[in-house]
């Protein structure tokens, strides 16, 4: 059985189409998971931890719900949109910049260790991806799935337009013949309970 846990019901719904029928969606805060101790064989957290106000608490929760010997794997990333939004919303700068504070191997390694994980390993990975156009990239942001898009959508229209143009300028070095050829860096951390 696969349980999808996210604070956003919309995000869990989007996952439903891509997962087996045994998938169950549970709306829950990753920092206070609505599951019993030692009830999972594995926890996979993809591009979520960097948005938790207290990522250390999130890791402690991942550890708590794992059976002895079970594994957790987390993936964290950072980017141009967080940078741009924090210029427009200085009061949310700290929340938006959690992503950057988690962007160092030793920091994530120490946090996994402090949460009680053994055999901790953190690697920096680079992935290349092609998006057919900036408009296609931006359509996903306008769709509002995920924390940064939701923060973006809370801005007045004029400011949203300014953010769009700033992000477009920030991504221009990756633009080739109208397509965006982007390389993104991420950290993959893993540990055993
Ligand atoms: C970039 S999306 C990644 C979604 C999905 N894991 C994926 O890889 O497609 C970040 C997700 O983190 C979720 N999130 C942010 N803070 C959270 C929290 N405290 N507890 C649970 N989920 C949270 C957001 O709702 C959002 O769906």
Tab-separated table of C-alpha atoms and ligand atoms in Angstrom:
chain	number	residue	atom	x	y	z
A	1	UNK	CA	0.000	0.000	0.000
A	2	UNK	CA	1.178	3.502	-0.860
A	3	UNK	CA	0.049	6.438	1.280
A	4	UNK	CA	0.383	9.929	-0.165
A	5	UNK	CA	0.746	12.553	2.559
A	6	UNK	CA	0.655	16.268	1.813
A	7	UNK	CA	-0.818	19.359	3.413
A	8	UNK	CA	-2.544	20.132	0.094
A	9	UNK	CA	-5.547	18.030	-0.943
A	10	UNK	CA	-5.169	19.311	-4.527
A	11	UNK	CA	-1.620	17.959	-4.757
A	12	UNK	CA	-2.714	14.551	-3.426
A	13	UNK	CA	-5.525	14.458	-5.994
A	14	UNK	CA	-3.043	15.158	-8.805
A	15	UNK	CA	-0.968	12.157	-7.678
A	16	UNK	CA	-3.951	9.809	-7.792
A	17	UNK	CA	-3.873	9.468	-11.594
A	18	UNK	CA	-0.245	8.353	-11.567
A	19	UNK	CA	-0.298	5.820	-8.739
A	20	UNK	CA	-1.630	2.282	-8.269
A	21	UNK	CA	-5.145	1.644	-6.993
A	22	UNK	CA	-3.753	0.773	-3.581
A	23	UNK	CA	-2.837	4.477	-3.191
A	24	UNK	CA	-4.508	6.302	-0.295
A	25	UNK	CA	-4.315	10.076	0.084
A	26	UNK	CA	-4.102	11.586	3.572
A	27	UNK	CA	-4.046	15.346	4.120
A	28	UNK	CA	-1.598	15.848	6.959
A	29	UNK	CA	1.198	18.178	8.043
A	30	UNK	CA	4.571	16.542	7.443
A	31	UNK	CA	5.723	17.928	10.797
A	32	UNK	CA	2.942	16.079	12.683
A	33	UNK	CA	2.093	13.014	10.617
A	34	UNK	CA	-1.279	11.413	11.316
A	35	UNK	CA	0.238	7.900	11.471
A	36	UNK	CA	1.221	5.512	14.248
A	37	UNK	CA	4.848	4.906	15.215
A	38	UNK	CA	6.737	2.261	13.221
A	39	UNK	CA	3.997	1.734	10.640
A	40	UNK	CA	5.894	2.168	7.317
A	41	UNK	CA	8.711	0.339	5.509
A	42	UNK	CA	9.813	3.428	3.579
A	43	UNK	CA	9.266	7.176	3.476
A	44	UNK	CA	9.959	9.163	0.307
A	45	UNK	CA	9.733	12.929	0.456
A	46	UNK	CA	10.145	14.616	-2.884
A	47	UNK	CA	10.625	18.396	-2.962
A	48	UNK	CA	8.588	18.969	0.200
A	49	UNK	CA	10.941	19.235	3.180
A	50	UNK	CA	12.378	22.589	2.116
A	51	UNK	CA	8.912	24.135	2.557
A	52	UNK	CA	8.344	22.865	6.112
A	53	UNK	CA	8.647	25.711	8.643
A	54	UNK	CA	10.576	23.225	10.841
A	55	UNK	CA	12.301	20.645	8.591
A	56	UNK	CA	14.044	19.002	11.577
A	57	UNK	CA	10.626	18.163	13.022
A	58	UNK	CA	9.589	16.755	9.660
A	59	UNK	CA	12.625	14.439	9.602
A	60	UNK	CA	11.904	13.330	13.187
A	61	UNK	CA	8.352	12.465	12.058
A	62	UNK	CA	9.647	10.472	9.068
A	63	UNK	CA	11.871	8.540	11.502
A	64	UNK	CA	9.036	7.974	13.991
A	65	UNK	CA	6.674	6.364	11.475
A	66	UNK	CA	9.361	3.998	10.086
A	67	UNK	CA	9.783	0.417	11.252
A	68	UNK	CA	13.234	-0.559	12.527
A	69	UNK	CA	15.462	-0.964	9.463
A	70	UNK	CA	13.133	1.033	7.188
A	71	UNK	CA	14.533	3.735	4.907
A	72	UNK	CA	13.776	7.390	4.326
A	73	UNK	CA	14.832	9.333	1.247
A	74	UNK	CA	14.367	13.067	0.792
A	75	UNK	CA	14.989	15.315	-2.153
A	76	UNK	CA	15.386	19.093	-1.728
A	77	UNK	CA	15.926	21.778	-4.329
A	78	UNK	CA	15.974	25.567	-4.666
A	79	UNK	CA	15.490	27.989	-7.525
A	80	UNK	CA	14.845	31.278	-9.303
A	81	UNK	CA	11.149	31.531	-8.334
A	82	UNK	CA	11.836	31.471	-4.570
A	83	UNK	CA	14.496	34.137	-5.053
A	84	UNK	CA	12.143	36.412	-7.051
A	85	UNK	CA	9.140	35.945	-4.737
A	86	UNK	CA	11.214	36.802	-1.685
A	87	UNK	CA	12.057	40.163	-3.269
A	88	UNK	CA	8.324	40.844	-3.732
A	89	UNK	CA	7.258	39.453	-0.344
A	90	UNK	CA	10.064	40.414	2.058
A	91	UNK	CA	7.910	39.387	5.054
A	92	UNK	CA	7.906	35.799	3.750
A	93	UNK	CA	11.590	35.867	2.871
A	94	UNK	CA	12.601	33.537	5.682
A	95	UNK	CA	10.013	30.889	4.786
A	96	UNK	CA	10.893	31.144	1.109
A	97	UNK	CA	14.590	30.788	1.864
A	98	UNK	CA	14.360	27.574	3.845
A	99	UNK	CA	15.062	25.965	0.526
A	100	UNK	CA	18.478	27.640	0.441
A	101	UNK	CA	19.352	26.807	4.046
A	102	UNK	CA	18.827	23.127	3.214
A	103	UNK	CA	21.044	23.397	0.153
A	104	UNK	CA	24.235	22.220	1.859
A	105	UNK	CA	25.179	18.539	2.195
A	106	UNK	CA	26.626	18.821	5.738
A	107	UNK	CA	23.518	20.615	7.026
A	108	UNK	CA	21.116	17.994	5.659
A	109	UNK	CA	23.435	15.186	6.835
A	110	UNK	CA	23.492	16.622	10.372
A	111	UNK	CA	19.715	17.021	10.399
A	112	UNK	CA	19.179	13.398	9.331
A	113	UNK	CA	21.603	12.254	12.050
A	114	UNK	CA	19.911	14.402	14.699
A	115	UNK	CA	16.542	12.881	13.730
A	116	UNK	CA	17.931	9.443	14.637
A	117	UNK	CA	18.808	8.050	11.194
A	118	UNK	CA	21.767	5.698	10.694
A	119	UNK	CA	23.805	5.049	7.527
A	120	UNK	CA	23.114	8.626	6.442
A	121	UNK	CA	24.146	9.555	2.923
A	122	UNK	CA	23.636	12.856	1.115
A	123	UNK	CA	24.568	13.410	-2.521
A	124	UNK	CA	24.342	16.432	-4.781
A	125	UNK	CA	22.720	15.630	-8.109
A	126	UNK	CA	22.299	17.667	-11.255
A	127	UNK	CA	19.385	16.954	-13.550
A	128	UNK	CA	18.854	18.351	-17.021
A	129	UNK	CA	15.416	19.037	-18.373
A	130	UNK	CA	13.923	20.690	-21.439
A	131	UNK	CA	10.721	22.700	-21.315
A	132	UNK	CA	9.296	23.575	-24.729
A	133	UNK	CA	8.736	27.246	-23.851
A	134	UNK	CA	8.729	29.694	-20.976
A	135	UNK	CA	4.906	29.831	-21.305
A	136	UNK	CA	4.675	26.088	-20.735
A	137	UNK	CA	6.908	26.401	-17.659
A	138	UNK	CA	4.804	29.288	-16.379
A	139	UNK	CA	1.461	27.503	-16.951
A	140	UNK	CA	2.433	25.079	-14.155
A	141	UNK	CA	3.060	28.006	-11.796
A	142	UNK	CA	-0.300	29.600	-12.745
A	143	UNK	CA	-2.000	26.256	-12.028
A	144	UNK	CA	-1.018	26.857	-8.405
A	145	UNK	CA	0.129	23.370	-7.372
A	146	UNK	CA	2.704	23.628	-4.598
A	147	UNK	CA	3.613	26.219	-2.032
A	148	UNK	CA	5.537	28.725	-4.169
A	149	UNK	CA	2.818	28.911	-6.858
A	150	UNK	CA	0.185	29.447	-4.141
A	151	UNK	CA	2.232	32.292	-2.642
A	152	UNK	CA	2.631	33.724	-6.148
A	153	UNK	CA	-1.145	33.555	-6.781
A	154	UNK	CA	-1.788	35.531	-3.591
A	155	UNK	CA	-0.142	38.616	-5.179
A	156	UNK	CA	-2.155	41.317	-6.973
A	157	UNK	CA	-2.225	40.960	-10.750
A	158	UNK	CA	0.231	43.745	-11.504
A	159	UNK	CA	2.804	42.263	-9.169
A	160	UNK	CA	2.239	38.774	-10.570
A	161	UNK	CA	3.097	40.165	-13.989
A	162	UNK	CA	6.298	41.703	-12.596
A	163	UNK	CA	7.293	38.387	-10.961
A	164	UNK	CA	6.672	36.580	-14.255
A	165	UNK	CA	8.924	38.979	-16.167
A	166	UNK	CA	11.677	38.792	-13.530
A	167	UNK	CA	11.621	35.000	-13.559
A	168	UNK	CA	11.659	35.072	-17.367
A	169	UNK	CA	14.763	37.292	-17.247
A	170	UNK	CA	16.350	35.049	-14.584
A	171	UNK	CA	15.815	31.998	-16.780
A	172	UNK	CA	16.973	33.670	-20.007
A	173	UNK	CA	20.499	32.161	-19.762
A	174	UNK	CA	18.817	28.746	-20.176
A	175	UNK	CA	16.810	29.784	-23.241
A	176	UNK	CA	17.848	28.257	-26.569
A	177	UNK	CA	15.656	28.622	-29.683
A	178	UNK	CA	12.614	29.412	-27.545
A	179	UNK	CA	13.088	26.313	-25.371
A	180	UNK	CA	14.349	26.273	-21.808
A	181	UNK	CA	17.230	23.888	-21.333
A	182	UNK	CA	17.623	23.889	-17.593
A	183	UNK	CA	19.940	22.169	-15.236
A	184	UNK	CA	18.781	21.989	-11.651
A	185	UNK	CA	20.809	21.029	-8.626
A	186	UNK	CA	19.266	19.046	-5.821
A	187	UNK	CA	20.323	17.151	-2.751
A	188	UNK	CA	19.215	13.575	-2.178
A	189	UNK	CA	19.475	12.477	1.434
A	190	UNK	CA	18.842	8.992	2.762
A	191	UNK	CA	19.015	7.188	6.074
A	192	UNK	CA	17.926	4.012	7.841
A	193	UNK	CA	15.758	3.836	10.970
B	1	LIG	C1	7.108	21.222	-4.957
B	1	LIG	S1	5.690	20.424	-4.289
B	1	LIG	C2	6.152	18.718	-4.434
B	1	LIG	C3	4.956	17.826	-4.485
B	1	LIG	C4	5.235	16.340	-4.730
B	1	LIG	N1	5.931	15.748	-3.603
B	1	LIG	C5	5.995	16.125	-6.003
B	1	LIG	O1	7.173	15.807	-5.948
B	1	LIG	O2	5.418	16.315	-7.072
B	1	LIG	C6	5.871	20.762	-2.543
B	1	LIG	C7	4.761	20.165	-1.716
B	1	LIG	O3	5.068	20.303	-0.337
B	1	LIG	C8	3.835	20.396	0.337
B	1	LIG	N2	4.045	20.894	1.696
B	1	LIG	C9	4.538	22.081	2.056
B	1	LIG	N3	4.574	22.188	3.389
B	1	LIG	C10	4.096	21.011	3.883
B	1	LIG	C11	3.890	20.502	5.192
B	1	LIG	N4	4.187	21.219	6.283
B	1	LIG	N5	3.402	19.268	5.318
B	1	LIG	C12	3.095	18.521	4.241
B	1	LIG	N6	3.272	18.941	2.971
B	1	LIG	C13	3.761	20.180	2.802
B	1	LIG	C14	3.038	21.349	-0.534
B	1	LIG	O4	1.661	21.299	-0.261
B	1	LIG	C15	3.409	20.846	-1.920
B	1	LIG	O5	2.483	19.922	-2.405
